[in-house]
């Protein structure tokens, strides 16, 4: 897997079936890298975002 993923690669890695869940994470602060018309998500940024937003649900 590349360090910089497409949206499709990122949402598949997370187990989402569509962009909707990924867009929610982006709205909550997941960084996106934009170069021209290309948008990528760093694997490192995704891992850090998920760890930072970890919550224990009872």
PDB file of N, CA and C in Angstrom, residues 6-33:
ATOM      1  N   UNK A   6      -5.654   7.075  -2.392  1.00  0.00           N
ATOM      2  CA  UNK A   6      -6.822   7.730  -2.970  1.00  0.00           C
ATOM      3  C   UNK A   6      -7.954   7.617  -1.962  1.00  0.00           C
ATOM      4  N   UNK A   7      -9.014   8.365  -2.190  1.00  0.00           N
ATOM      5  CA  UNK A   7     -10.177   8.245  -1.314  1.00  0.00           C
ATOM      6  C   UNK A   7     -10.690   6.804  -1.308  1.00  0.00           C
ATOM      7  N   UNK A   8     -10.736   6.193  -2.474  1.00  0.00           N
ATOM      8  CA  UNK A   8     -11.246   4.827  -2.574  1.00  0.00           C
ATOM      9  C   UNK A   8     -10.391   3.865  -1.752  1.00  0.00           C
ATOM     10  N   UNK A   9      -9.076   3.978  -1.849  1.00  0.00           N
ATOM     11  CA  UNK A   9      -8.191   3.110  -1.073  1.00  0.00           C
ATOM     12  C   UNK A   9      -8.395   3.336   0.423  1.00  0.00           C
ATOM     13  N   UNK A  10      -8.567   4.602   0.818  1.00  0.00           N
ATOM     14  CA  UNK A  10      -8.737   4.934   2.237  1.00  0.00           C
ATOM     15  C   UNK A  10     -10.048   4.376   2.783  1.00  0.00           C
ATOM     16  N   UNK A  11     -11.145   4.563   2.057  1.00  0.00           N
ATOM     17  CA  UNK A  11     -12.414   4.072   2.612  1.00  0.00           C
ATOM     18  C   UNK A  11     -12.469   2.550   2.595  1.00  0.00           C
ATOM     19  N   UNK A  12     -11.809   1.914   1.647  1.00  0.00           N
ATOM     20  CA  UNK A  12     -11.753   0.454   1.647  1.00  0.00           C
ATOM     21  C   UNK A  12     -10.905  -0.060   2.805  1.00  0.00           C
ATOM     22  N   UNK A  13      -9.792   0.613   3.098  1.00  0.00           N
ATOM     23  CA  UNK A  13      -8.950   0.241   4.228  1.00  0.00           C
ATOM     24  C   UNK A  13      -9.734   0.313   5.538  1.00  0.00           C
ATOM     25  N   UNK A  14     -10.583   1.318   5.657  1.00  0.00           N
ATOM     26  CA  UNK A  14     -11.390   1.501   6.865  1.00  0.00           C
ATOM     27  C   UNK A  14     -12.596   0.559   6.921  1.00  0.00           C
ATOM     28  N   UNK A  15     -12.878  -0.115   5.816  1.00  0.00           N
ATOM     29  CA  UNK A  15     -14.010  -1.031   5.788  1.00  0.00           C
ATOM     30  C   UNK A  15     -15.326  -0.373   5.440  1.00  0.00           C
ATOM     31  N   UNK A  16     -15.279   0.869   4.960  1.00  0.00           N
ATOM     32  CA  UNK A  16     -16.495   1.558   4.541  1.00  0.00           C
ATOM     33  C   UNK A  16     -16.888   1.077   3.148  1.00  0.00           C
ATOM     34  N   UNK A  17     -18.167   1.161   2.839  1.00  0.00           N
ATOM     35  CA  UNK A  17     -18.659   0.738   1.533  1.00  0.00           C
ATOM     36  C   UNK A  17     -18.839   1.900   0.559  1.00  0.00           C
ATOM     37  N   UNK A  18     -18.703   3.126   1.063  1.00  0.00           N
ATOM     38  CA  UNK A  18     -18.853   4.295   0.204  1.00  0.00           C
ATOM     39  C   UNK A  18     -18.025   5.449   0.769  1.00  0.00           C
ATOM     40  N   UNK A  19     -18.042   6.565   0.037  1.00  0.00           N
ATOM     41  CA  UNK A  19     -17.311   7.758   0.449  1.00  0.00           C
ATOM     42  C   UNK A  19     -17.955   8.453   1.653  1.00  0.00           C
ATOM     43  N   UNK A  20     -19.194   8.146   1.938  1.00  0.00           N
ATOM     44  CA  UNK A  20     -19.935   8.866   2.979  1.00  0.00           C
ATOM     45  C   UNK A  20     -19.216   8.837   4.332  1.00  0.00           C
ATOM     46  N   UNK A  21     -18.790   7.672   4.764  1.00  0.00           N
ATOM     47  CA  UNK A  21     -18.092   7.555   6.047  1.00  0.00           C
ATOM     48  C   UNK A  21     -16.762   8.283   6.044  1.00  0.00           C
ATOM     49  N   UNK A  22     -16.033   8.187   4.929  1.00  0.00           N
ATOM     50  CA  UNK A  22     -14.752   8.880   4.814  1.00  0.00           C
ATOM     51  C   UNK A  22     -14.960  10.390   4.832  1.00  0.00           C
ATOM     52  N   UNK A  23     -15.970  10.871   4.140  1.00  0.00           N
ATOM     53  CA  UNK A  23     -16.263  12.306   4.143  1.00  0.00           C
ATOM     54  C   UNK A  23     -16.583  12.805   5.547  1.00  0.00           C
ATOM     55  N   UNK A  24     -17.228  11.988   6.353  1.00  0.00           N
ATOM     56  CA  UNK A  24     -17.521  12.370   7.737  1.00  0.00           C
ATOM     57  C   UNK A  24     -16.218  12.561   8.512  1.00  0.00           C
ATOM     58  N   UNK A  25     -15.257  11.646   8.323  1.00  0.00           N
ATOM     59  CA  UNK A  25     -13.967  11.780   9.007  1.00  0.00           C
ATOM     60  C   UNK A  25     -13.229  13.034   8.538  1.00  0.00           C
ATOM     61  N   UNK A  26     -13.300  13.328   7.245  1.00  0.00           N
ATOM     62  CA  UNK A  26     -12.667  14.535   6.707  1.00  0.00           C
ATOM     63  C   UNK A  26     -13.310  15.778   7.324  1.00  0.00           C
ATOM     64  N   UNK A  27     -14.628  15.776   7.468  1.00  0.00           N
ATOM     65  CA  UNK A  27     -15.328  16.903   8.096  1.00  0.00           C
ATOM     66  C   UNK A  27     -14.950  17.057   9.562  1.00  0.00           C
ATOM     67  N   UNK A  28     -14.544  15.947  10.199  1.00  0.00           N
ATOM     68  CA  UNK A  28     -14.137  15.984  11.610  1.00  0.00           C
ATOM     69  C   UNK A  28     -12.659  16.309  11.781  1.00  0.00           C
ATOM     70  N   UNK A  29     -11.940  16.505  10.658  1.00  0.00           N
ATOM     71  CA  UNK A  29     -10.557  16.956  10.775  1.00  0.00           C
ATOM     72  C   UNK A  29      -9.489  16.067  10.165  1.00  0.00           C
ATOM     73  N   UNK A  30      -9.845  14.975   9.511  1.00  0.00           N
ATOM     74  CA  UNK A  30      -8.845  14.136   8.851  1.00  0.00           C
ATOM     75  C   UNK A  30      -8.191  14.947   7.734  1.00  0.00           C
ATOM     76  N   UNK A  31      -6.866  15.111   7.776  1.00  0.00           N
ATOM     77  CA  UNK A  31      -6.185  15.919   6.750  1.00  0.00           C
ATOM     78  C   UNK A  31      -6.243  15.279   5.359  1.00  0.00           C
ATOM     79  N   UNK A  32      -6.385  16.117   4.355  1.00  0.00           N
ATOM     80  CA  UNK A  32      -6.390  15.701   2.949  1.00  0.00           C
ATOM     81  C   UNK A  32      -5.312  16.498   2.232  1.00  0.00           C
ATOM     82  N   UNK A  33      -4.541  15.823   1.399  1.00  0.00           N
ATOM     83  CA  UNK A  33      -3.499  16.473   0.608  1.00  0.00           C
ATOM     84  C   UNK A  33      -4.069  16.728  -0.780  1.00  0.00           C
TER      85      UNK A  33
END
